[in-house]
CSV table of C-alpha atoms and ligand atoms in Angstrom, one decimal:
chain,number,residue,atom,x,y,z
A,1,MET,CA,-183.1,45.9,143.5
A,2,LYS,CA,-183.2,42.1,143.7
A,3,HIS,CA,-182.0,40.3,140.6
A,4,ASP,CA,-182.8,36.8,139.4
A,5,VAL,CA,-179.7,34.6,139.6
A,6,LEU,CA,-178.6,31.4,137.7
A,7,VAL,CA,-176.2,29.3,139.8
A,8,LEU,CA,-174.3,26.8,137.6
A,9,GLY,CA,-173.4,23.6,139.3
A,10,ALA,CA,-175.1,21.9,142.3
A,11,GLY,CA,-172.2,20.6,144.3
A,12,MET,CA,-171.7,21.7,147.9
A,13,VAL,CA,-170.5,25.2,146.7
A,14,GLY,CA,-173.3,25.9,144.2
A,15,THR,CA,-176.1,24.6,146.4
A,16,CYS,CA,-175.0,26.7,149.4
A,17,THR,CA,-174.6,29.7,147.1
A,18,ALA,CA,-178.1,29.2,145.9
A,19,LEU,CA,-179.4,28.9,149.5
A,20,HIS,CA,-177.7,32.1,150.6
A,21,LEU,CA,-179.0,34.1,147.6
A,22,GLN,CA,-182.5,32.7,148.2
A,23,GLN,CA,-182.4,33.7,151.8
A,24,ARG,CA,-181.9,37.3,150.7
A,25,GLY,CA,-185.0,37.3,148.5
A,26,HIS,CA,-183.4,36.5,145.1
A,27,ALA,CA,-185.3,34.2,142.7
A,28,VAL,CA,-182.6,31.6,142.1
A,29,THR,CA,-182.4,28.8,139.5
A,30,LEU,CA,-179.8,26.1,140.2
A,31,VAL,CA,-178.6,24.5,137.0
A,32,GLU,CA,-177.0,21.0,137.2
A,33,ARG,CA,-176.3,18.5,134.4
A,34,ARG,CA,-176.8,15.5,136.8
A,35,THR,CA,-178.6,15.6,140.2
A,36,PRO,CA,-177.2,17.7,143.1
A,37,GLY,CA,-174.3,16.4,145.0
A,38,ARG,CA,-173.2,13.5,142.7
A,39,GLU,CA,-169.7,14.6,141.8
A,40,THR,CA,-166.8,15.8,143.9
A,41,SER,CA,-169.1,16.7,146.8
A,42,TYR,CA,-170.3,13.1,146.8
A,43,GLY,CA,-167.1,11.2,147.0
A,44,ASN,CA,-165.0,13.1,149.6
A,45,ALA,CA,-164.0,12.1,153.1
A,46,GLY,CA,-167.0,14.0,154.5
A,47,ILE,CA,-165.0,16.0,157.1
A,48,ILE,CA,-166.1,19.5,157.8
A,49,GLN,CA,-162.6,20.6,158.6
A,50,ARG,CA,-162.8,23.3,161.2
A,51,GLU,CA,-159.1,22.6,162.0
A,52,ALA,CA,-157.8,23.1,158.4
A,53,VAL,CA,-156.6,26.6,158.9
A,54,GLU,CA,-153.6,26.1,156.6
A,55,PRO,CA,-154.1,24.9,153.0
A,56,TYR,CA,-152.0,22.0,151.7
A,57,PRO,CA,-148.7,23.4,150.4
A,58,PHE,CA,-146.6,21.9,147.6
A,59,PRO,CA,-143.9,20.0,149.5
A,60,GLN,CA,-140.7,22.0,149.8
A,61,ASP,CA,-138.3,19.4,151.2
A,62,TRP,CA,-136.3,17.1,149.0
A,63,PRO,CA,-137.2,13.7,150.6
A,64,HIS,CA,-140.9,14.4,150.0
A,65,LEU,CA,-140.3,15.7,146.4
A,66,TRP,CA,-138.2,12.7,145.5
A,67,SER,CA,-140.6,10.2,146.9
A,68,ALA,CA,-143.4,11.9,145.0
A,69,ALA,CA,-141.3,12.1,141.8
A,70,LEU,CA,-140.4,8.4,142.0
A,71,LYS,CA,-144.1,7.5,142.9
A,72,GLN,CA,-142.9,5.7,146.0
A,73,SER,CA,-145.6,6.9,148.4
A,74,ALA,CA,-149.3,6.3,148.4
A,75,ASP,CA,-150.3,9.9,148.8
A,76,VAL,CA,-149.1,11.2,145.4
A,77,ASN,CA,-149.4,9.9,141.8
A,78,TYR,CA,-149.1,11.7,138.5
A,79,HIS,CA,-149.5,11.1,134.8
A,80,TRP,CA,-146.4,11.9,132.8
A,81,GLY,CA,-148.6,13.1,129.9
A,82,ALA,CA,-150.2,15.7,132.1
A,83,LEU,CA,-147.0,17.4,133.2
A,84,PRO,CA,-146.4,19.8,130.4
A,85,GLY,CA,-149.9,21.3,131.0
A,86,LEU,CA,-149.3,21.4,134.7
A,87,LEU,CA,-146.0,23.2,134.5
A,88,ARG,CA,-147.3,26.7,134.9
A,89,PRO,CA,-149.9,26.1,137.7
A,90,LEU,CA,-147.6,23.8,139.6
A,91,SER,CA,-144.6,26.1,139.5
A,92,ALA,CA,-146.9,28.9,140.8
A,93,TYR,CA,-148.2,26.5,143.4
A,94,TRP,CA,-144.7,25.7,144.5
A,95,ALA,CA,-143.8,29.4,144.7
A,96,HIS,CA,-146.9,30.2,146.8
A,97,SER,CA,-146.0,27.3,149.1
A,98,ARG,CA,-142.7,28.9,150.3
A,99,PRO,CA,-143.0,29.4,154.0
A,100,ARG,CA,-143.5,33.2,154.2
A,101,ARG,CA,-146.1,33.3,151.4
A,102,HIS,CA,-147.8,30.2,152.7
A,103,ALA,CA,-148.2,31.8,156.1
A,104,LEU,CA,-149.9,34.9,154.5
A,105,ILE,CA,-152.2,32.7,152.5
A,106,SER,CA,-153.0,30.7,155.5
A,107,ARG,CA,-154.2,33.8,157.3
A,108,ALA,CA,-156.7,34.4,154.6
A,109,TYR,CA,-157.7,30.8,154.5
A,110,ALA,CA,-158.2,30.6,158.2
A,111,ARG,CA,-160.7,33.5,158.1
A,112,LEU,CA,-163.0,31.3,155.8
A,113,ILE,CA,-162.4,28.1,157.8
A,114,ALA,CA,-163.4,29.9,161.0
A,115,HIS,CA,-167.0,29.9,159.6
A,116,SER,CA,-167.1,26.2,158.5
A,117,THR,CA,-169.1,24.4,161.1
A,118,SER,CA,-171.1,27.5,162.1
A,119,GLY,CA,-171.9,28.0,158.4
A,120,HIS,CA,-173.2,24.5,158.0
A,121,GLN,CA,-175.2,24.4,161.2
A,122,PRO,CA,-178.3,26.4,160.1
A,123,PHE,CA,-178.5,24.4,156.9
A,124,ILE,CA,-178.1,21.1,158.7
A,125,GLU,CA,-180.9,22.0,161.0
A,126,ALA,CA,-183.3,23.4,158.4
A,127,ALA,CA,-182.6,20.5,156.1
A,128,GLY,CA,-183.3,17.9,158.9
A,129,ALA,CA,-179.8,16.4,158.2
A,130,GLN,CA,-178.7,16.0,161.9
A,131,ALA,CA,-178.6,12.2,161.6
A,132,LEU,CA,-175.9,12.5,158.9
A,133,VAL,CA,-173.5,14.6,161.0
A,134,GLN,CA,-171.2,13.4,163.8
A,135,ARG,CA,-169.5,16.0,166.0
A,136,GLN,CA,-166.7,14.1,167.7
A,137,GLY,CA,-163.8,15.5,165.5
A,138,TYR,CA,-161.3,13.5,163.6
A,139,LEU,CA,-158.0,11.8,164.2
A,140,GLN,CA,-154.6,12.2,162.6
A,141,VAL,CA,-152.6,9.1,163.5
A,142,PHE,CA,-148.9,8.7,163.1
A,143,ARG,CA,-146.7,5.6,162.7
A,144,GLN,CA,-143.4,7.3,163.6
A,145,THR,CA,-142.7,9.0,166.9
A,146,SER,CA,-140.8,11.8,165.1
A,147,THR,CA,-143.7,12.8,162.9
A,148,TRP,CA,-146.2,12.5,165.7
A,149,ARG,CA,-144.1,14.9,167.9
A,150,GLN,CA,-143.9,17.4,165.0
A,151,ALA,CA,-147.6,17.2,164.5
A,152,ALA,CA,-148.3,17.7,168.2
A,153,GLU,CA,-146.1,20.8,168.2
A,154,ARG,CA,-147.9,22.2,165.1
A,155,ALA,CA,-151.3,21.4,166.6
A,156,GLN,CA,-150.3,23.2,169.8
A,157,ARG,CA,-149.3,26.3,167.8
A,158,LEU,CA,-152.4,26.3,165.6
A,159,ALA,CA,-154.7,25.7,168.6
A,160,GLN,CA,-153.3,28.7,170.4
A,161,VAL,CA,-153.4,31.0,167.4
A,162,GLU,CA,-156.7,29.9,166.0
A,163,GLY,CA,-158.6,28.9,169.2
A,164,LEU,CA,-158.9,25.2,168.1
A,165,ASN,CA,-159.6,22.3,170.5
A,166,HIS,CA,-157.3,19.3,170.3
A,167,GLN,CA,-155.8,16.5,172.3
A,168,VAL,CA,-152.5,14.7,171.8
A,169,TRP,CA,-152.6,11.0,172.4
A,170,ASP,CA,-149.7,8.6,172.7
A,171,GLY,CA,-149.9,5.1,171.3
A,172,GLU,CA,-151.5,3.6,174.4
A,173,ALA,CA,-154.2,6.4,174.6
A,174,LEU,CA,-154.9,5.9,170.9
A,175,ALA,CA,-155.3,2.1,171.3
A,176,THR,CA,-157.7,2.7,174.2
A,177,ALA,CA,-159.8,5.3,172.4
A,178,GLU,CA,-159.9,3.5,169.1
A,179,PRO,CA,-159.9,-0.3,169.7
A,180,ALA,CA,-160.9,-0.8,166.1
A,181,LEU,CA,-157.3,0.0,165.0
A,182,ARG,CA,-155.5,-3.4,165.2
A,183,ARG,CA,-152.0,-2.1,165.1
A,184,ARG,CA,-150.2,-0.2,167.7
A,185,LEU,CA,-149.2,3.3,166.4
A,186,ALA,CA,-146.9,6.0,167.7
A,187,GLY,CA,-149.7,8.4,168.6
A,188,ALA,CA,-152.4,10.7,167.4
A,189,VAL,CA,-153.7,14.3,167.3
A,190,HIS,CA,-157.4,14.4,168.0
A,191,TRP,CA,-158.9,17.5,166.5
A,192,GLN,CA,-162.1,18.0,168.4
A,193,ASP,CA,-163.8,20.8,166.4
A,194,PRO,CA,-164.4,19.2,163.0
A,195,TRP,CA,-167.6,17.4,162.1
A,196,SER,CA,-167.9,14.4,159.9
A,197,VAL,CA,-170.7,13.4,157.5
A,198,SER,CA,-171.7,9.8,157.0
A,199,ASN,CA,-173.0,10.4,153.4
A,200,PRO,CA,-171.6,13.6,151.9
A,201,GLY,CA,-173.7,13.4,148.7
A,202,ALA,CA,-176.9,13.0,150.7
A,203,LEU,CA,-176.1,16.1,152.7
A,204,VAL,CA,-175.8,18.1,149.5
A,205,ALA,CA,-179.0,16.5,148.2
A,206,LEU,CA,-180.8,17.5,151.4
A,207,TYR,CA,-179.6,21.1,151.1
A,208,ALA,CA,-180.9,21.1,147.5
A,209,THR,CA,-184.2,19.8,148.7
A,210,LEU,CA,-184.3,22.6,151.3
A,211,PHE,CA,-183.6,25.1,148.5
A,212,GLN,CA,-186.6,23.7,146.5
A,213,GLN,CA,-188.9,23.6,149.6
A,214,ARG,CA,-188.1,27.3,150.0
A,215,GLY,CA,-189.2,28.0,146.4
A,216,GLY,CA,-186.0,27.6,144.5
A,217,ARG,CA,-185.8,25.8,141.1
A,218,VAL,CA,-183.3,23.0,140.3
A,219,VAL,CA,-183.2,22.3,136.6
A,220,GLN,CA,-181.2,20.0,134.5
A,221,GLY,CA,-179.1,21.8,132.0
A,222,ASP,CA,-175.6,22.3,130.5
A,223,ALA,CA,-173.6,25.2,131.8
A,224,GLN,CA,-171.4,25.1,128.7
A,225,THR,CA,-174.4,26.7,126.8
A,226,LEU,CA,-174.0,29.9,128.9
A,227,GLY,CA,-174.3,33.0,126.8
A,228,ALA,CA,-174.7,36.7,127.3
A,229,THR,CA,-178.0,38.4,126.6
A,230,SER,CA,-178.8,42.1,126.5
A,231,ALA,CA,-180.1,41.8,130.1
A,232,GLY,CA,-177.7,39.2,131.6
A,233,TRP,CA,-177.2,35.5,131.0
A,234,ARG,CA,-179.0,32.6,129.4
A,235,VAL,CA,-178.4,28.9,129.7
A,236,GLN,CA,-180.1,25.9,127.9
A,237,THR,CA,-181.9,23.5,130.2
A,238,ALA,CA,-184.3,20.6,129.9
A,239,ASP,CA,-187.1,23.1,130.6
A,240,GLY,CA,-185.9,25.4,127.7
A,241,PRO,CA,-183.7,28.4,127.9
A,242,VAL,CA,-183.5,30.1,131.3
A,243,GLU,CA,-182.4,33.7,131.6
A,244,ALA,CA,-181.3,35.8,134.6
A,245,GLY,CA,-179.6,39.1,135.3
A,246,GLN,CA,-176.7,37.4,137.2
A,247,ALA,CA,-175.0,34.0,136.8
A,248,VAL,CA,-172.6,32.3,139.2
A,249,VAL,CA,-170.0,29.7,138.0
A,250,ALA,CA,-169.8,27.0,140.7
A,251,LEU,CA,-168.8,24.1,138.6
A,252,GLY,CA,-166.0,22.8,140.8
A,253,PRO,CA,-163.3,21.2,138.6
A,254,TRP,CA,-165.3,21.9,135.5
A,255,SER,CA,-165.2,25.7,136.1
A,256,ASP,CA,-162.0,26.1,134.2
A,257,GLY,CA,-163.6,24.6,131.0
A,258,LEU,CA,-166.3,27.2,131.1
A,259,ILE,CA,-164.3,30.3,132.0
A,260,ARG,CA,-161.7,29.5,129.3
A,261,THR,CA,-164.5,29.8,126.7
A,262,LEU,CA,-165.0,33.4,128.1
A,263,GLY,CA,-161.3,34.2,127.8
A,264,TYR,CA,-160.0,33.6,131.3
A,265,ARG,CA,-156.8,31.7,131.7
A,266,TYR,CA,-156.4,31.1,135.4
A,267,PRO,CA,-153.7,28.9,137.0
A,268,LEU,CA,-156.2,26.1,137.9
A,269,PHE,CA,-155.5,22.4,138.0
A,270,VAL,CA,-157.0,19.3,139.6
A,271,LYS,CA,-155.8,16.9,142.2
A,272,ARG,CA,-157.8,13.7,141.5
A,273,GLY,CA,-158.7,11.4,144.3
A,274,TYR,CA,-160.4,8.0,144.7
A,275,HIS,CA,-162.5,6.2,147.2
A,276,GLN,CA,-163.7,2.7,147.9
A,277,HIS,CA,-165.9,1.3,150.7
A,278,TYR,CA,-165.3,-1.8,152.8
A,279,VAL,CA,-167.6,-3.7,155.1
A,280,GLY,CA,-167.4,-6.5,157.6
A,281,GLY,CA,-164.7,-5.5,160.1
A,282,PRO,CA,-164.6,-3.2,163.2
A,283,VAL,CA,-165.2,0.5,162.3
A,284,PRO,CA,-163.4,3.5,163.9
A,285,SER,CA,-165.5,5.9,165.8
A,286,MET,CA,-164.5,8.9,163.7
A,287,PRO,CA,-162.5,9.6,160.5
A,288,VAL,CA,-158.8,8.6,160.7
A,289,LEU,CA,-156.0,10.2,158.6
A,290,ASP,CA,-153.0,7.9,158.4
A,291,ALA,CA,-150.7,10.9,158.1
A,292,ASP,CA,-147.4,9.1,157.5
A,293,VAL,CA,-148.9,7.2,154.6
A,294,GLY,CA,-151.5,9.7,153.2
A,295,TYR,CA,-155.0,8.4,153.0
A,296,VAL,CA,-158.2,8.7,155.1
A,297,LEU,CA,-160.5,6.0,156.6
A,298,ALA,CA,-163.9,7.5,157.2
A,299,PRO,CA,-166.9,5.6,158.8
A,300,MET,CA,-169.8,6.1,156.3
A,301,GLN,CA,-173.3,4.7,155.8
A,302,ARG,CA,-171.9,2.4,153.0
A,303,GLY,CA,-169.0,1.1,155.1
A,304,VAL,CA,-165.5,2.3,155.8
A,305,ARG,CA,-164.6,4.8,153.0
A,306,LEU,CA,-160.9,4.8,152.1
A,307,THR,CA,-160.0,8.1,150.3
A,308,THR,CA,-156.7,8.7,148.6
A,309,GLY,CA,-154.4,11.7,148.3
A,310,ALA,CA,-153.5,13.7,145.2
A,311,GLU,CA,-153.2,12.5,141.6
A,312,PHE,CA,-151.9,15.1,139.2
A,313,ALA,CA,-153.6,14.3,135.9
A,314,THR,CA,-156.0,15.9,133.5
A,315,LEU,CA,-159.7,16.0,134.5
A,316,GLU,CA,-160.7,13.7,131.6
A,317,ALA,CA,-157.9,11.1,131.7
A,318,PRO,CA,-159.1,7.5,132.4
A,319,PRO,CA,-158.9,6.5,136.1
A,320,THR,CA,-155.6,5.0,137.3
A,321,PRO,CA,-156.4,3.9,140.9
A,322,VAL,CA,-152.9,2.8,141.9
A,323,GLN,CA,-153.2,4.9,145.1
A,324,VAL,CA,-156.2,2.9,146.2
A,325,ALA,CA,-154.2,-0.3,145.9
A,326,LYS,CA,-151.2,1.2,147.8
A,327,ALA,CA,-153.3,2.8,150.5
A,328,HIS,CA,-155.4,-0.4,150.9
A,329,ALA,CA,-152.3,-2.4,151.6
A,330,ARG,CA,-151.2,-0.1,154.3
A,331,ALA,CA,-154.7,0.5,155.7
A,332,SER,CA,-155.2,-3.2,156.0
A,333,GLU,CA,-152.6,-3.2,158.7
A,334,LEU,CA,-155.0,-1.1,160.8
A,335,LEU,CA,-158.5,-2.4,159.8
A,336,ASP,CA,-160.0,-5.5,158.2
A,337,LEU,CA,-160.7,-4.2,154.7
A,338,SER,CA,-161.1,-7.5,153.0
A,339,THR,CA,-164.6,-7.0,151.6
A,340,PRO,CA,-164.9,-4.1,149.1
A,341,VAL,CA,-168.4,-2.8,148.4
A,342,GLU,CA,-168.0,-1.5,144.8
A,343,PRO,CA,-166.3,-3.4,142.0
A,344,GLN,CA,-164.3,-0.3,141.0
A,345,PRO,CA,-163.2,2.7,143.0
A,346,TRP,CA,-165.0,6.1,142.6
A,347,MET,CA,-162.9,8.9,141.2
A,348,GLY,CA,-163.3,12.7,141.6
A,349,ALA,CA,-161.1,15.8,141.2
A,350,ARG,CA,-160.3,18.5,143.8
A,351,PRO,CA,-160.6,21.9,142.0
A,352,CYS,CA,-157.3,23.6,142.9
A,353,THR,CA,-155.8,27.1,142.4
A,354,ALA,CA,-152.1,27.9,142.3
A,355,ASP,CA,-152.3,30.1,145.4
A,356,MET,CA,-154.4,27.6,147.4
A,357,LEU,CA,-157.3,30.1,147.9
A,358,PRO,CA,-160.7,29.8,146.3
A,359,VAL,CA,-161.9,32.1,143.6
A,360,ILE,CA,-164.9,34.0,145.0
A,361,GLY,CA,-166.2,37.3,143.4
A,362,PRO,CA,-167.1,39.1,140.2
A,363,ALA,CA,-165.7,38.0,136.9
A,364,PRO,CA,-163.3,40.8,136.0
A,365,ARG,CA,-164.5,41.3,132.4
A,366,HIS,CA,-168.2,40.2,132.3
A,367,ARG,CA,-171.0,42.2,134.0
A,368,GLY,CA,-173.3,40.1,136.1
A,369,LEU,CA,-171.1,37.1,136.1
A,370,TRP,CA,-169.7,35.7,139.4
A,371,PHE,CA,-167.2,33.0,140.3
A,372,ASN,CA,-167.2,30.6,143.2
A,373,PHE,CA,-164.9,27.7,142.7
A,374,GLY,CA,-161.4,26.4,143.4
A,375,HIS,CA,-161.9,25.1,146.9
A,376,ALA,CA,-159.4,22.3,146.5
A,377,HIS,CA,-159.2,20.0,149.6
A,378,GLN,CA,-161.9,21.7,151.6
A,379,GLY,CA,-164.8,22.6,149.3
A,380,PHE,CA,-167.2,20.4,151.3
A,381,THR,CA,-166.2,22.4,154.4
A,382,LEU,CA,-166.3,25.8,152.8
A,383,GLY,CA,-169.5,25.6,150.7
A,384,PRO,CA,-171.7,27.6,153.2
A,385,ILE,CA,-169.2,30.4,154.0
A,386,SER,CA,-168.2,30.8,150.3
A,387,GLY,CA,-171.9,31.1,149.4
A,388,HIS,CA,-172.3,33.6,152.1
A,389,VAL,CA,-169.4,35.8,150.9
A,390,LEU,CA,-170.6,35.7,147.3
A,391,ALA,CA,-174.2,36.5,148.2
A,392,ASP,CA,-172.8,39.5,150.2
A,393,LEU,CA,-170.9,40.7,147.2
A,394,ILE,CA,-173.8,40.3,144.8
A,395,ASP,CA,-176.0,42.3,147.2
A,396,GLY,CA,-173.3,44.9,147.6
A,397,VAL,CA,-173.3,44.6,151.4
A,398,ALA,CA,-170.1,44.4,153.5
A,399,PRO,CA,-169.0,40.8,153.2
A,400,VAL,CA,-168.9,38.7,156.4
A,401,VAL,CA,-165.2,38.0,155.6
A,402,ASP,CA,-162.8,40.4,153.7
A,403,PRO,CA,-163.1,39.0,150.2
A,404,ALA,CA,-160.0,40.7,148.7
A,405,PRO,CA,-157.7,37.6,148.9
A,406,TYR,CA,-160.2,35.5,147.0
A,407,ALA,CA,-161.0,38.1,144.2
A,408,PRO,CA,-160.9,36.6,140.7
A,409,ALA,CA,-159.1,39.8,139.6
A,410,ARG,CA,-155.9,38.5,141.2
A,411,PHE,CA,-155.5,36.2,138.3
A,412,ALA,CA,-156.8,38.5,135.6
B,1,FAD,C1,-160.9,12.0,147.7
B,1,FAD,C2,-161.4,13.4,148.1
B,1,FAD,C3,-161.5,13.6,149.5
B,1,FAD,C4,-162.0,14.9,149.9
B,1,FAD,N1,-162.2,15.1,151.3
B,1,FAD,C5,-162.7,16.3,151.7
B,1,FAD,C6,-163.1,16.5,153.0
B,1,FAD,O1,-163.0,15.6,153.9
B,1,FAD,N2,-163.6,17.7,153.4
B,1,FAD,C7,-163.7,18.7,152.5
B,1,FAD,O2,-164.1,19.8,152.9
B,1,FAD,N3,-163.4,18.5,151.2
B,1,FAD,C8,-162.9,17.3,150.8
B,1,FAD,N4,-162.6,17.1,149.4
B,1,FAD,C9,-162.8,18.3,148.5
B,1,FAD,C10,-164.2,18.5,148.2
B,1,FAD,O3,-164.9,17.3,147.9
B,1,FAD,C11,-164.3,19.5,147.0
B,1,FAD,O4,-163.5,20.7,147.3
B,1,FAD,C12,-165.8,20.0,146.8
B,1,FAD,O5,-166.6,18.9,146.7
B,1,FAD,C13,-165.9,20.9,145.6
B,1,FAD,O6,-167.3,21.2,145.6
B,1,FAD,P1,-167.9,22.0,144.3
B,1,FAD,O7,-169.3,22.2,144.6
B,1,FAD,O8,-167.0,23.1,144.0
B,1,FAD,O9,-167.7,20.9,143.1
B,1,FAD,P2,-168.6,19.6,142.7
B,1,FAD,O10,-169.1,18.9,143.9
B,1,FAD,O11,-167.8,18.8,141.7
B,1,FAD,O12,-169.8,20.3,142.0
B,1,FAD,C14,-169.8,20.8,140.7
B,1,FAD,C15,-171.1,20.5,140.0
B,1,FAD,O13,-171.1,21.0,138.7
B,1,FAD,C16,-171.8,20.1,137.9
B,1,FAD,N5,-171.4,20.4,136.5
B,1,FAD,C17,-170.2,20.2,135.9
B,1,FAD,N6,-170.3,20.5,134.6
B,1,FAD,C18,-171.5,21.0,134.4
B,1,FAD,C19,-172.2,21.5,133.2
B,1,FAD,N7,-171.6,21.6,132.0
B,1,FAD,N8,-173.5,21.8,133.3
B,1,FAD,C20,-174.1,21.7,134.5
B,1,FAD,N9,-173.6,21.2,135.6
B,1,FAD,C21,-172.3,20.9,135.5
B,1,FAD,C22,-171.3,18.7,138.3
B,1,FAD,O14,-172.2,17.7,137.9
B,1,FAD,C23,-171.3,19.0,139.9
B,1,FAD,O15,-172.5,18.6,140.5
B,1,FAD,C24,-162.2,15.9,149.0
B,1,FAD,C25,-162.1,15.6,147.6
B,1,FAD,C26,-161.7,14.4,147.2
B,1,FAD,C27,-161.5,14.1,145.7
């Protein structure tokens, strides 16, 4: 029997979940408090990261930890006031990042990432979004020869195990391939499989339009009003209360706030991130991760988008874009970034779990309630495959990927 489903949250994850459920014949209502694709899925670096087969671990080496603790680097910032609340999830994150455990987690992560570009492809085509998508990969560039060599070895290992395509470039090859970079660097790894999107929010908006064209409903409403009924779930919307037999929580970083009201205390936290666009200077041909410093420069419709690393803070705390200033100073060594587009940087929050794996599956203690959140650094990449897995689970068919590692019950 086909159920009606409420999907709460129209970021990349919720919108793709709605599309997958709809494809199987469900009547789906997508509930969003703003418009689709205006939050985290709007402001990211836009890379569909087919190469990201290992999730970001918590650093295990002392030099890294010290530099983060002393706020010396551009890639990490934190708010002192947030630390007590972060103690539990971050210590679990640290434990899960130990090499053996991280290797096991990466095996589960890689199984999802394997479906990243192939998962997006049919939606890109059906939504007419081809013009937003570039397929020439992305570059990790290195300032130091030692880190470049290490990265080249790691790339070689991952390429062999996971069947990824890459090239290793020395400084000269990089300068030839990317003349926009005005400083000579040690070298680069060119990952050839990833795709990049020149307006990530617009891609989500096009997916949401496709969902509507196929008969789906997008309504404005507040997911925090979710309540159980005798037959399922109800949420208040601008069109009045909407009820369905099943509900999916796909609220990205806001998921924790809702599931706490239902009694779930999961080790979730956010890594906030910022972006700012710049115009006027030469533009690289593909996104560039300045790996030794820790920021990305991505060519976008609005200009070159500089995105920052992780800020450990509460979701609600006011913005503190110190990392934009630090990254901008170092990025200006590579590109002319003298003309910012916005007066203030954009801020968003990566929805993270302590074990670096997303939460996809049935809510352990509530019938007809499903979770799909916690995609951290790669939710833009993983939206379609996560939606696919969840739709398989709701339909009770064998999931395209073994869902056990992502089961919400692991935290219950
Ligand atoms: C700086 C930065 C760079 C990144 N770069 C990349 C990258 O290159 N590639 C990649 O794959 N990932 C990247 N990410 C991560 C990625 O952006 C996220 O993992 C992803 O966007 C999460 O998608 P989501 O749908 O879960 O959440 P969101 O996109 O945040 O969607 C959640 C939705 O829920 C809605 N909502 C919230 N509360 C309510 C409510 N009460 N009622 C109704 N609706 C509500 C919000 O309005 C929002 O639309 C980056 C993140 C950042 C911050």
